[in-house]
XYZ file of C-alpha atoms in Angstrom:
780
model
C 0.000 0.000 0.000
C 1.350 3.432 -0.930
C 2.179 6.033 1.718
C -0.528 8.332 0.337
C -3.213 5.661 0.818
C -1.961 4.860 4.331
C -2.173 8.529 5.342
C -5.750 8.799 3.999
C -6.819 5.611 5.772
C -5.213 6.569 9.102
C -6.816 10.039 9.000
C -10.229 8.494 8.392
C -10.014 5.811 11.116
C -8.725 8.190 13.812
C -11.369 10.784 12.948
C -14.212 8.261 13.062
C -13.160 6.957 16.470
C -12.673 10.427 18.010
C -15.825 11.898 16.460
C -18.034 9.004 17.561
C -16.699 9.064 21.138
C -17.068 12.840 21.453
C -20.378 13.008 19.583
C -22.085 10.222 21.548
C -20.798 11.628 24.848
C -21.975 15.155 24.016
C -25.376 13.868 22.844
C -25.968 11.791 25.993
C -24.749 14.549 28.290
C -26.653 17.374 26.577
C -29.859 15.317 26.452
C -29.649 14.538 30.155
C -28.729 18.129 31.002
C -31.644 19.543 28.969
C -34.026 17.099 30.631
C -32.813 18.032 34.128
C -33.015 21.756 33.397
C -36.541 21.492 31.988
C -37.680 19.391 34.972
C -36.095 21.845 37.420
C -37.641 24.878 35.661
C -41.045 23.158 35.548
C -40.925 22.523 39.303
C -39.585 25.961 40.316
C -42.008 27.877 38.083
C -44.981 25.857 39.393
C -43.805 26.460 42.961
C -43.544 30.220 42.341
C -47.057 30.237 40.849
C -48.439 28.331 43.885
C -46.774 30.823 46.221
C -48.320 33.706 44.237
C -51.759 32.104 44.616
C -51.252 31.684 48.355
C -49.982 35.250 48.683
C -53.053 36.527 46.806
C -55.415 34.584 49.092
C -53.534 35.662 52.225
C -53.603 39.317 51.100
C -57.356 39.168 50.468
C -57.886 37.422 53.838
C -55.920 40.181 55.587
C -57.975 42.814 53.744
C -61.198 41.090 54.841
C -60.073 41.314 58.492
C -59.220 44.998 58.092
C -62.626 45.783 56.530
C -64.425 43.835 59.265
C -62.622 45.908 61.934
C -64.029 49.231 60.639
C -65.802 51.263 63.320
C -68.504 52.444 60.921
C -69.604 48.809 60.358
C -69.833 48.183 64.121
C -71.716 51.440 64.661
C -74.360 50.464 62.069
C -74.815 46.917 63.433
C -75.142 48.195 67.021
C -77.596 50.989 66.103
C -81.304 50.055 66.267
C -82.966 50.130 62.830
C -85.698 52.399 64.218
C -83.341 55.136 65.446
C -82.915 58.485 63.697
C -79.198 57.835 63.188
C -79.640 54.445 61.463
C -80.260 55.821 57.944
C -77.272 58.188 58.239
C -74.999 55.369 59.469
C -76.116 53.044 56.663
C -75.401 55.774 54.098
C -71.864 56.135 55.515
C -71.348 52.367 55.385
C -72.576 52.197 51.773
C -70.157 54.988 50.819
C -67.330 53.149 52.567
C -68.219 49.967 50.671
C -68.261 51.829 47.350
C -64.848 53.437 48.069
C -63.386 50.036 48.921
C -64.896 48.491 45.778
C -63.419 51.251 43.630
C -59.967 50.897 45.226
C -59.751 47.071 44.912
C -59.844 45.913 41.277
C -60.268 42.247 42.299
C -63.588 42.820 44.104
C -66.966 42.508 42.360
C -69.346 43.012 45.303
C -69.291 43.915 49.038
C -72.089 43.618 51.599
C -72.733 43.453 55.377
C -74.883 40.801 57.135
C -76.446 41.337 60.528
C -76.643 38.662 63.255
C -79.625 37.009 61.518
C -77.950 36.758 58.097
C -79.851 39.641 56.507
C -78.040 42.011 54.090
C -78.259 45.484 55.650
C -75.782 47.321 53.372
C -74.345 46.444 49.955
C -72.613 47.890 46.904
C -75.602 46.412 45.007
C -78.616 48.187 46.514
C -80.971 45.593 44.954
C -79.572 42.935 47.306
C -80.262 44.815 50.550
C -82.799 42.976 52.687
C -82.045 39.493 51.281
C -81.686 36.567 53.693
C -78.300 34.778 53.566
C -78.633 32.929 56.864
C -78.316 29.489 55.213
C -75.294 30.370 53.100
C -71.988 28.743 54.239
C -70.172 32.086 54.447
C -72.690 33.215 57.113
C -72.562 29.932 59.042
C -68.790 29.410 58.795
C -67.751 33.071 59.109
C -69.018 33.587 62.670
C -65.629 33.165 64.350
C -62.876 33.341 61.740
C -62.296 34.411 58.153
C -63.928 31.887 55.795
C -63.190 31.387 52.065
C -66.068 29.888 50.137
C -64.904 27.744 47.234
C -65.325 28.819 43.580
C -68.991 28.406 42.545
C -71.470 29.861 40.069
C -73.365 32.926 41.268
C -77.173 32.546 41.259
C -77.722 36.089 40.020
C -75.077 36.364 37.265
C -74.225 32.668 36.620
C -70.545 33.697 36.714
C -67.823 31.765 38.539
C -67.062 33.548 41.829
C -65.549 32.930 45.252
C -66.324 34.656 48.542
C -64.275 35.727 51.605
C -66.260 36.439 54.782
C -64.956 37.861 58.086
C -66.777 38.278 61.434
C -67.531 41.769 62.723
C -67.118 41.689 66.506
C -68.273 44.050 69.201
C -65.258 46.036 70.431
C -66.419 45.693 74.063
C -67.894 42.197 74.478
C -66.061 40.529 71.615
C -69.330 39.002 70.413
C -69.936 38.536 66.674
C -72.532 41.127 65.631
C -72.349 40.706 61.855
C -70.436 39.420 58.845
C -68.393 41.386 56.268
C -68.635 39.621 52.877
C -66.452 40.253 49.808
C -67.246 38.573 46.485
C -64.593 38.129 43.763
C -65.095 37.268 40.095
C -63.067 34.118 39.446
C -62.014 35.278 35.950
C -59.870 38.023 37.574
C -58.139 35.214 39.454
C -57.467 33.119 36.324
C -54.545 35.311 35.167
C -52.601 34.370 38.319
C -53.164 30.678 37.591
C -53.127 30.364 33.809
C -50.032 32.385 32.832
C -47.283 30.654 30.869
C -43.797 29.785 32.120
C -42.190 29.503 28.658
C -42.122 25.679 28.631
C -43.834 25.309 25.263
C -47.112 25.514 23.390
C -48.596 22.555 25.298
C -47.844 24.014 28.762
C -50.964 24.235 30.960
C -51.677 25.504 34.499
C -55.048 25.027 36.219
C -56.653 24.564 39.642
C -58.845 21.699 40.867
C -60.828 21.393 44.084
C -60.812 18.573 46.640
C -63.335 16.676 44.490
C -60.875 17.040 41.546
C -63.167 19.251 39.420
C -61.729 22.085 37.299
C -61.851 25.473 39.059
C -60.165 27.386 36.225
C -60.402 27.077 32.418
C -58.591 24.363 30.471
C -56.185 25.524 27.770
C -57.544 22.869 25.439
C -61.229 22.594 26.504
C -61.986 26.195 27.511
C -64.177 27.462 30.365
C -66.897 24.831 29.900
C -64.948 22.426 32.162
C -65.254 24.622 35.273
C -67.027 22.604 37.997
C -68.273 20.144 35.308
C -65.264 17.987 34.364
C -63.317 15.842 36.791
C -59.532 15.365 36.555
C -58.837 11.691 37.303
C -55.055 11.643 36.730
C -52.005 10.501 38.669
C -50.896 14.120 39.048
C -54.218 15.066 40.706
C -54.265 11.985 42.964
C -50.763 12.597 44.328
C -51.505 16.254 45.026
C -54.234 15.276 47.532
C -52.122 12.603 49.220
C -52.450 13.086 52.988
C -48.677 12.947 53.584
C -48.077 15.797 51.138
C -50.971 17.829 52.555
C -49.595 17.462 56.102
C -46.098 18.417 54.953
C -47.346 21.617 53.268
C -49.523 22.586 56.254
C -46.642 21.924 58.644
C -43.708 23.705 56.967
C -44.867 25.061 53.600
C -43.151 24.362 50.289
C -39.473 24.621 51.410
C -38.038 21.114 51.681
C -41.057 19.561 49.921
C -38.990 18.670 46.835
C -36.751 16.309 48.852
C -39.503 14.961 51.109
C -39.681 11.123 50.842
C -43.473 11.137 50.397
C -43.470 13.803 47.666
C -42.983 13.111 43.945
C -41.633 16.329 42.352
C -42.375 15.145 38.811
C -45.118 12.963 37.374
C -44.751 11.172 34.046
C -48.201 9.853 33.165
C -51.343 10.475 31.091
C -53.353 13.684 31.465
C -57.112 14.185 31.176
C -56.713 14.053 27.367
C -55.000 10.618 27.673
C -51.740 12.169 26.348
C -48.296 11.513 27.876
C -47.156 14.525 29.900
C -44.490 15.672 32.354
C -46.149 17.416 35.257
C -45.959 18.562 38.849
C -48.413 19.833 41.471
C -48.683 21.965 44.612
C -51.384 21.815 47.290
C -52.980 25.164 48.330
C -53.808 24.700 52.043
C -55.856 27.904 52.441
C -58.628 26.584 50.139
C -57.991 22.815 49.715
C -57.150 23.457 46.051
C -54.434 21.899 43.960
C -52.338 23.641 41.287
C -51.556 21.348 38.338
C -48.712 22.300 35.963
C -47.911 20.081 32.963
C -46.460 20.005 29.474
C -46.632 17.342 26.758
C -43.704 14.916 26.930
C -43.398 14.900 23.140
C -42.706 18.661 23.093
C -40.065 18.492 25.841
C -38.067 15.745 24.135
C -38.303 17.221 20.608
C -35.015 19.008 21.226
C -33.211 15.659 21.597
C -34.236 14.707 18.065
C -32.988 18.073 16.820
C -29.634 17.486 18.510
C -29.373 14.053 16.864
C -30.191 15.540 13.432
C -27.557 18.253 13.846
C -25.044 15.607 14.953
C -25.663 13.489 11.812
C -25.375 16.537 9.505
C -22.111 17.621 11.136
C -20.784 14.039 10.875
C -21.489 13.791 7.114
C -20.006 17.230 6.386
C -16.942 16.442 8.490
C -16.345 13.143 6.610
C -16.396 14.973 3.265
C -14.052 17.698 4.513
C -11.731 15.078 6.057
C -11.444 13.070 2.831
C -10.568 16.192 0.838
C -8.128 17.443 3.497
C -6.368 14.080 3.919
C -5.998 13.708 0.140
C -4.460 17.199 -0.078
C -2.111 16.602 2.886
C -1.002 13.185 1.616
C -0.191 14.648 -1.789
C 1.841 17.479 -0.246
C 3.801 14.991 1.876
C 4.600 12.435 -0.886
C 5.497 14.944 -3.637
C 8.956 15.897 -2.175
C 9.624 12.203 -1.476
C 9.284 11.435 -5.189
C 11.703 14.267 -6.046
C 14.206 13.021 -3.441
C 13.964 9.494 -4.844
C 14.895 10.754 -8.348
C 17.925 12.665 -6.947
C 19.249 9.584 -5.142
C 19.160 7.594 -8.419
C 21.309 10.291 -10.125
C 23.910 10.081 -7.340
C 23.900 6.267 -7.536
C 24.742 6.594 -11.265
C 28.000 8.495 -10.396
C 26.839 12.110 -10.798
C 28.350 13.355 -7.500
C 27.939 16.984 -8.549
C 24.162 16.611 -8.735
C 22.161 18.701 -6.242
C 18.693 17.709 -5.108
C 18.245 21.380 -4.050
C 14.871 21.104 -2.212
C 13.809 24.348 -0.509
C 11.299 22.863 1.983
C 12.094 23.290 5.688
C 10.751 19.926 6.869
C 12.556 16.610 7.480
C 12.537 15.706 3.753
C 14.158 19.039 2.878
C 16.776 18.445 5.569
C 17.508 15.003 4.119
C 17.967 16.386 0.580
C 20.328 19.091 1.812
C 22.323 16.465 3.702
C 22.866 14.603 0.436
C 24.021 17.831 -1.238
C 26.511 18.542 1.547
C 27.857 15.009 1.426
C 28.876 15.451 -2.225
C 31.099 18.418 -1.486
C 32.351 17.419 1.991
C 35.753 16.054 0.950
C 36.885 18.850 -1.414
C 35.727 21.580 0.924
C 37.007 20.153 4.227
C 40.595 21.582 4.133
C 39.496 25.031 3.042
C 36.909 25.134 5.809
C 39.546 24.122 8.422
C 41.863 26.995 7.412
C 39.037 29.495 7.528
C 37.944 28.232 10.951
C 41.499 28.562 12.401
C 41.761 32.145 11.129
C 38.329 33.025 12.472
C 39.081 31.479 15.893
C 42.329 33.482 16.180
C 40.484 36.723 15.473
C 37.726 35.749 17.923
C 40.233 35.093 20.732
C 41.809 38.527 20.235
C 38.423 40.204 20.259
C 37.311 38.376 23.426
C 40.500 39.478 25.242
C 39.706 43.141 24.533
C 36.080 42.607 25.598
C 37.283 41.054 28.869
C 39.378 44.130 29.689
C 36.377 46.410 29.051
C 34.167 44.185 31.195
C 36.579 44.414 34.132
C 36.401 48.219 34.012
C 32.586 48.104 33.840
C 32.398 45.713 36.814
C 34.487 48.094 38.954
C 32.086 50.973 38.108
C 29.046 48.815 38.905
C 30.521 47.804 42.281
C 30.929 51.467 43.194
C 27.268 52.171 42.243
C 26.065 49.137 44.187
C 27.916 50.274 47.301
C 26.256 53.702 47.105
C 22.825 52.110 46.609
C 23.431 49.837 49.632
C 24.101 52.892 51.801
C 20.860 54.597 50.621
C 18.863 51.378 51.049
C 20.185 50.979 54.606
C 19.012 54.496 55.499
C 15.558 53.834 54.030
C 15.349 50.460 55.813
C 16.028 52.160 59.183
C 13.212 54.693 58.525
C 10.728 51.938 57.568
C 11.798 49.708 60.477
C 11.277 52.389 63.154
C 8.085 53.975 61.726
C 5.014 54.066 64.023
C 2.702 53.091 61.148
C 2.515 49.327 60.489
C 4.387 48.651 57.199
C 4.330 45.077 55.869
C 5.897 43.603 52.711
C 4.578 40.437 50.979
C 5.579 38.421 47.943
C 3.088 37.327 45.276
C 2.266 34.174 47.279
C 1.243 36.208 50.334
C 4.387 35.296 52.324
C 5.521 38.102 54.680
C 8.975 39.446 53.697
C 9.223 42.516 55.971
C 7.636 43.548 59.298
C 8.441 46.879 61.051
C 8.069 48.062 64.681
C 4.696 49.735 63.880
C 3.294 46.356 62.777
C 4.674 44.731 65.919
C 2.987 47.353 68.151
C -0.407 47.031 66.398
C -0.631 43.264 65.880
C 1.542 41.955 68.759
C 3.797 39.703 66.629
C 7.564 40.201 66.390
C 9.232 40.086 62.984
C 10.840 36.721 63.902
C 7.375 35.242 64.494
C 5.818 36.235 61.162
C 8.503 36.677 58.465
C 8.291 33.669 56.161
C 4.663 32.967 57.130
C 1.444 33.714 55.202
C -0.223 37.133 55.599
C -3.411 35.180 56.415
C -2.109 34.926 60.015
C -3.636 38.394 60.634
C -6.735 37.928 58.433
C -10.072 37.032 60.145
C -11.741 33.786 58.956
C -14.351 35.698 56.919
C -11.670 37.715 55.071
C -9.248 34.939 54.067
C -9.805 35.592 50.358
C -9.340 39.365 50.694
C -5.581 39.339 49.963
C -6.068 37.080 46.906
C -8.554 39.570 45.414
C -6.191 42.488 46.131
C -3.265 40.564 44.650
C -5.160 39.962 41.387
C -5.664 43.733 40.987
C -1.999 44.477 41.752
C -0.746 41.902 39.209
C -3.042 43.444 36.566
C -1.611 46.887 37.355
C -4.953 48.154 38.735
C -5.088 50.790 41.487
C -6.127 49.343 44.874
C -6.172 52.605 46.870
C -7.456 52.693 50.458
C -9.358 49.801 52.022
C -11.228 49.783 55.344
C -11.167 46.271 56.789
C -10.553 44.170 59.923
C -7.370 42.423 61.082
C -6.534 39.953 63.907
C -4.047 40.600 66.697
C -1.847 37.960 68.278
C -4.199 37.733 71.307
C -7.132 36.879 68.999
C -8.856 40.272 69.228
C -9.805 42.176 66.080
C -8.871 45.710 65.103
C -10.436 47.998 62.450
C -7.809 49.416 60.089
C -7.548 51.583 56.982
C -5.009 49.978 54.634
C -3.137 51.522 51.691
C -1.548 48.946 49.360
C 1.138 49.517 46.693
C 3.014 47.151 44.338
C 6.714 46.256 44.833
C 8.771 46.054 41.612
C 12.277 44.824 40.790
C 14.911 46.711 38.787
C 13.232 45.783 35.487
C 9.833 47.084 36.626
C 8.336 43.613 37.121
C 5.851 43.343 40.013
C 7.271 40.947 42.627
C 5.097 41.692 45.673
C 3.025 44.226 47.593
C 3.598 46.692 50.442
C 0.865 47.863 52.832
C 0.594 50.720 55.362
C -2.204 50.488 57.969
C -3.906 52.969 60.319
C -5.874 51.924 63.417
C -9.425 53.334 62.974
C -11.115 51.450 65.860
C -12.141 54.654 67.658
C -13.551 56.188 64.468
C -15.587 53.015 63.827
C -16.968 53.011 67.384
C -18.010 56.673 67.057
C -19.778 55.960 63.716
C -21.549 52.945 65.237
C -22.780 54.978 68.253
C -24.104 57.708 65.915
C -25.866 55.147 63.696
C -27.412 53.317 66.692
C -28.636 56.651 68.054
C -30.305 57.497 64.704
C -31.923 54.036 64.635
C -33.244 54.359 68.218
C -34.535 57.890 67.637
C -36.226 56.842 64.389
C -37.952 53.884 66.096
C -39.226 56.151 68.869
C -40.593 58.646 66.322
C -42.286 55.989 64.195
C -45.031 55.049 66.703
C -46.492 58.569 67.343
C -46.262 59.398 63.630
C -48.235 56.222 62.772
C -50.892 57.213 65.302
C -51.123 60.715 63.815
C -51.459 59.228 60.340
C -54.218 56.787 61.466
C -56.303 59.363 63.342
C -55.923 61.919 60.526
C -57.217 59.350 58.021
C -60.194 58.635 60.308
C -60.998 62.335 60.638
C -60.724 62.876 56.868
C -62.980 59.845 56.292
C -65.635 61.460 58.536
C -65.508 58.840 61.278
C -65.746 61.618 63.896
C -68.313 63.660 62.071
C -68.482 65.829 58.985
C -65.663 68.366 58.660
C -65.911 72.005 57.718
C -63.968 72.983 54.540
C -61.439 74.957 56.572
C -60.974 72.012 58.981
C -60.478 69.613 56.095
C -57.892 71.962 54.549
C -55.908 72.051 57.791
C -56.131 68.254 58.193
C -54.925 67.736 54.611
C -51.861 69.839 55.447
C -51.318 67.857 58.671
C -51.663 64.559 56.735
C -49.169 65.650 54.022
C -46.645 66.983 56.564
C -46.948 63.817 58.660
C -46.413 61.668 55.534
C -43.199 63.575 54.749
C -42.060 63.018 58.348
C -42.868 59.266 58.102
C -40.858 59.064 54.838
C -37.913 60.789 56.559
C -38.071 58.432 59.577
C -38.275 55.381 57.286
C -35.278 56.657 55.315
C -33.267 57.177 58.526
C -34.188 53.669 59.704
C -33.097 52.206 56.370
C -29.784 54.084 56.569
C -29.121 52.847 60.110
C -29.889 49.219 59.152
C -27.620 49.477 56.119
C -24.747 50.968 58.111
C -25.152 48.581 61.060
C -25.350 45.624 58.665
C -28.560 44.288 60.306
C -30.699 44.326 57.163
C -31.461 41.104 55.274
C -31.563 40.277 51.560
C -34.074 37.531 50.708
C -34.006 36.905 46.955
C -36.853 35.168 45.109
C -37.682 34.772 41.428
C -39.638 37.797 40.211
C -40.710 39.455 36.974
C -38.769 42.744 37.105
C -40.922 44.318 34.377
C -44.088 43.754 36.448
C -42.322 45.279 39.460
C -41.279 48.284 37.356
C -44.815 48.732 35.975
C -46.245 48.774 39.524
C -43.893 51.625 40.514
C -44.725 53.561 37.321
C -48.447 53.137 38.091
C -47.923 54.770 41.521
C -46.232 57.773 39.877
C -48.781 58.292 37.067
C -50.651 61.107 38.947
C -47.390 63.067 39.428
C -46.318 62.434 35.813
C -49.677 63.609 34.450
C -49.732 66.614 36.753
C -46.386 67.840 35.340
C -47.368 66.796 31.750
C -44.252 64.616 31.432
C -43.741 62.119 28.592
C -42.727 58.639 29.786
C -40.949 56.326 27.295
C -40.685 52.651 28.356
C -38.441 50.143 26.608
C -38.604 46.733 28.296
C -36.890 43.931 26.358
C -39.213 41.132 25.203
C -39.064 37.676 26.767
C -36.976 38.643 29.787
C -36.593 35.722 32.245
C -37.424 36.085 35.905
C -34.602 37.375 38.134
C -33.794 36.333 41.706
C -34.234 39.593 43.649
C -35.483 40.898 46.987
C -38.702 42.577 45.842
C -38.708 45.120 48.697
C -35.148 46.249 48.012
C -35.562 46.451 44.218
C -38.822 48.387 44.782
C -36.873 50.923 46.904
C -34.300 51.280 44.089
C -36.975 51.811 41.394
C -39.029 54.184 43.592
C -36.051 56.424 44.392
C -34.685 56.612 40.825
C -38.097 57.164 39.175
C -39.468 59.579 41.800
C -36.248 61.644 41.573
C -36.597 61.746 37.775
C -40.193 63.006 38.108
C -39.398 65.478 40.894
C -36.360 67.071 39.214
C -37.762 67.318 35.664
C -39.634 70.524 34.717
C -43.113 70.439 33.187
C -43.458 68.907 29.685
C -40.111 67.152 30.051
C -39.367 63.522 29.149
C -38.573 60.401 31.197
C -37.111 57.111 29.981
C -37.093 53.662 31.632
C -35.168 50.857 29.873
C -34.764 47.233 31.041
C -32.413 44.993 29.035
C -30.242 41.874 29.404
C -26.913 40.741 27.991
C -24.914 37.552 28.538
C -23.784 38.676 32.016
C -26.210 41.209 33.514
C -29.643 42.744 33.743
C -29.389 46.524 33.118
C -31.901 49.119 34.374
C -31.650 52.621 32.880
C -33.631 55.637 34.187
C -33.175 58.876 32.203
C -34.688 62.349 32.419
C -34.392 65.765 30.763
C -34.362 67.578 34.097
C -32.079 69.959 35.960
C -28.992 67.704 35.849
C -26.147 67.558 38.394
C -23.384 70.200 38.502
C -20.073 68.657 37.422
C -18.274 69.941 40.543
C -20.738 68.057 42.802
C -21.111 64.778 40.892
C -18.583 62.945 43.099
C -20.836 63.592 46.139
C -24.156 62.436 44.672
C -24.160 59.057 46.505
C -23.107 60.502 49.879
C -25.445 60.755 52.841
C -27.684 63.858 53.229
C -26.300 65.493 50.055
C -28.507 67.495 47.666
C -27.114 69.443 44.714
C -27.279 73.247 44.890
C -29.330 73.667 41.708
C -32.191 71.383 42.878
C -32.316 72.715 46.462
C -33.285 76.084 45.004
C -36.133 74.598 42.926
C -37.329 71.668 45.119
C -37.066 72.499 48.816
C -38.367 69.113 49.979
C -35.989 66.150 50.131
C -33.810 64.251 52.629
C -30.659 63.612 50.593
C -30.828 59.923 51.656
C -32.497 58.239 48.669
C -29.462 57.759 46.394
C -27.274 56.888 49.407
C -29.703 54.055 50.277
C -29.887 52.907 46.630
C -26.057 52.779 46.394
C -25.793 50.755 49.631
C -28.493 48.265 48.468
C -26.864 47.707 45.066
C -23.356 47.355 46.558
C -24.559 44.762 49.099
C -26.500 42.882 46.387
C -23.506 42.269 44.105
C -24.535 44.878 41.508
C -23.198 48.211 40.203
C -24.668 51.734 39.885
C -23.379 54.813 38.058
C -24.720 57.864 36.234
C -24.136 60.362 33.454
C -25.326 63.956 33.841
C -25.039 67.418 32.320
C -26.411 70.421 34.172
C -29.525 71.783 32.515
C -29.885 68.792 30.139
C -30.745 65.873 32.411
C -29.381 62.784 34.133
C -29.231 59.063 33.312
C -28.760 56.433 36.071
C -27.573 52.900 35.269
C -28.024 49.847 37.557
C -26.724 46.368 36.727
C -27.444 43.085 38.513
C -25.797 39.760 37.556
C -27.966 37.087 35.905
C -27.598 35.063 39.118
C -29.580 37.815 40.883
C -29.078 39.484 44.254
C -26.790 37.813 46.773
C -28.647 36.423 49.821
C -27.740 38.116 53.118
C -28.737 37.018 56.608
C -30.007 39.750 58.908
C -32.528 40.703 61.584
C -34.355 43.560 59.829
C -35.787 44.215 56.395
C -35.816 47.615 54.700
C -39.173 49.340 54.232
């Protein structure tokens, strides 16, 4: 077999073996990985939806309790129907019910039952006087809040559910009536039926304890509600007593790994189609959330991967055959030429030159043959030339040696002078009061002066040659590695406030300045640090922060009472107000609200600075959160005739964030943009995502920030001169709080501004979301 054919065959065999091993491994691994990711996303998205449902029900239950505690309801129920005040009280109650109905978009009807089950006040005047004494919400709502399951209303034939709460006498504690709130179920369907992005066959619906549909089916529509039963494995396991007890006992956390809980169900659905599904029990109502997607749709991607693999394999085989043929031809062509040259030499033509110019082994071999032909006749001449050249070289080296001796003497004199200067500098560093420490690039201590000995308690003999981590607390062991990376890259480290350990085990707060150490060629070989003890400064800051926190807590209670009683007076609970009285109370209410905002801001600052606040991330739709903040600001935007331009990227995934903290960030940035933009200006809110981060951009065409004051914009209690003249109200704490939240969450914030033309703030959060932080307080 020719060499060319062997090369082609070897290329093909090796490629087939490697490609098959890699291809099969990648296919198996990717298929399993895709399956695990889809299963995990199915479970987590269903869990988040179940928690949203529970939160909705808990919020409405809490609202029912608040409505039932209203004094105007109690006054009406306690007033005899024959009294002169009864009609006036009922009119006030009906107005209160109408205001509540208008404020709560989820409500469809509100009414009050007396002790006998008779409707005495309602948002639907036609229902007043009806007897509801046999209805479950009257019988079951005597002591606690009761949620009546989804059912069809007799009057409208629409699917509804009802939440009833007892109205108790504030003196005897006896139930004197029932507050009833009716909700249209179709307003509840959007919470249940939204998509998680799992595919076109994804479906989410609720069933009751009898396994009947409570929400529409994606495939069968609304006709299944309370008419079709779901007899599937997914539904049966959801109402398993062990799972129900687990959820009631400790909620959803830990349920995935509970031995009696099956996170995923692979079975038939109500259409008798194979599905992958999961479920979550809703304990507040004995409902079950079913989430499923057709198995055929989930595993379609595996077939696509296999198709791509086959196409790549065929194309690669074609390319390989062409490449191997080309390579084999290039390799064998010089061999043929060399073979012809050798035959000429064998025939006695010693002057023949193969003369191949290639630089590979074959070229080397041809040139060796050429040299061999002329070796004998050239050998003597080459020896004479070499002797002459060596004689000249020896003479030249002798002169170079004399010059080198002179240069060495000059260098020794310079070195001696440098040693004297270095000794003086070493004495200064050694005796300095400030701790000065030298380290190599592995963190090994190379120098330790008297200042370091006084601060940390170690002598130089105890620490030189040991790791710098000897003075690093356990929670800061990686701090030097991070600093070292910046130094090696040539980045500026600057000043760093941190904590160090003394020899006796106590900690000390220090401010450290770190600089690189370079050799004569400028190469970085280590780092030098100078530290200052700032323990007293830290203690003073902590005392000031604790005082602000204590003072803010003490102010919060009376301010809340003022706010509550002012709202009651404005609502007419203490009688009708004169116009002048109402005007004064409105001013009191607005001033008190500004004071409450200031106290809340001071509390947030103290919790941030004391480090007691917590970060509790959860998956959330950041665009929905942004829209809710924009909705709150619509009155202010319309009042100033501002134009708001939103640009939220399509298909953004959910992000793991602390909703309260991100709400504070959005509220501060957007409210500042509204406040500091003149009438008929423009606002912009952009949410986007790249391969590393989520980016939030808030822009305005407002007053802007003076260039000389831009470096202070994130400092505490600072407000720029140009806005203090135009907007007198403001605490100067909002952007300070935002900066602290973003820094503690693993994100970044910066801005661009030009005075008189507007400001743009940028906030980025990594795709992994906010970093979880343990704490004792949450920001509000």
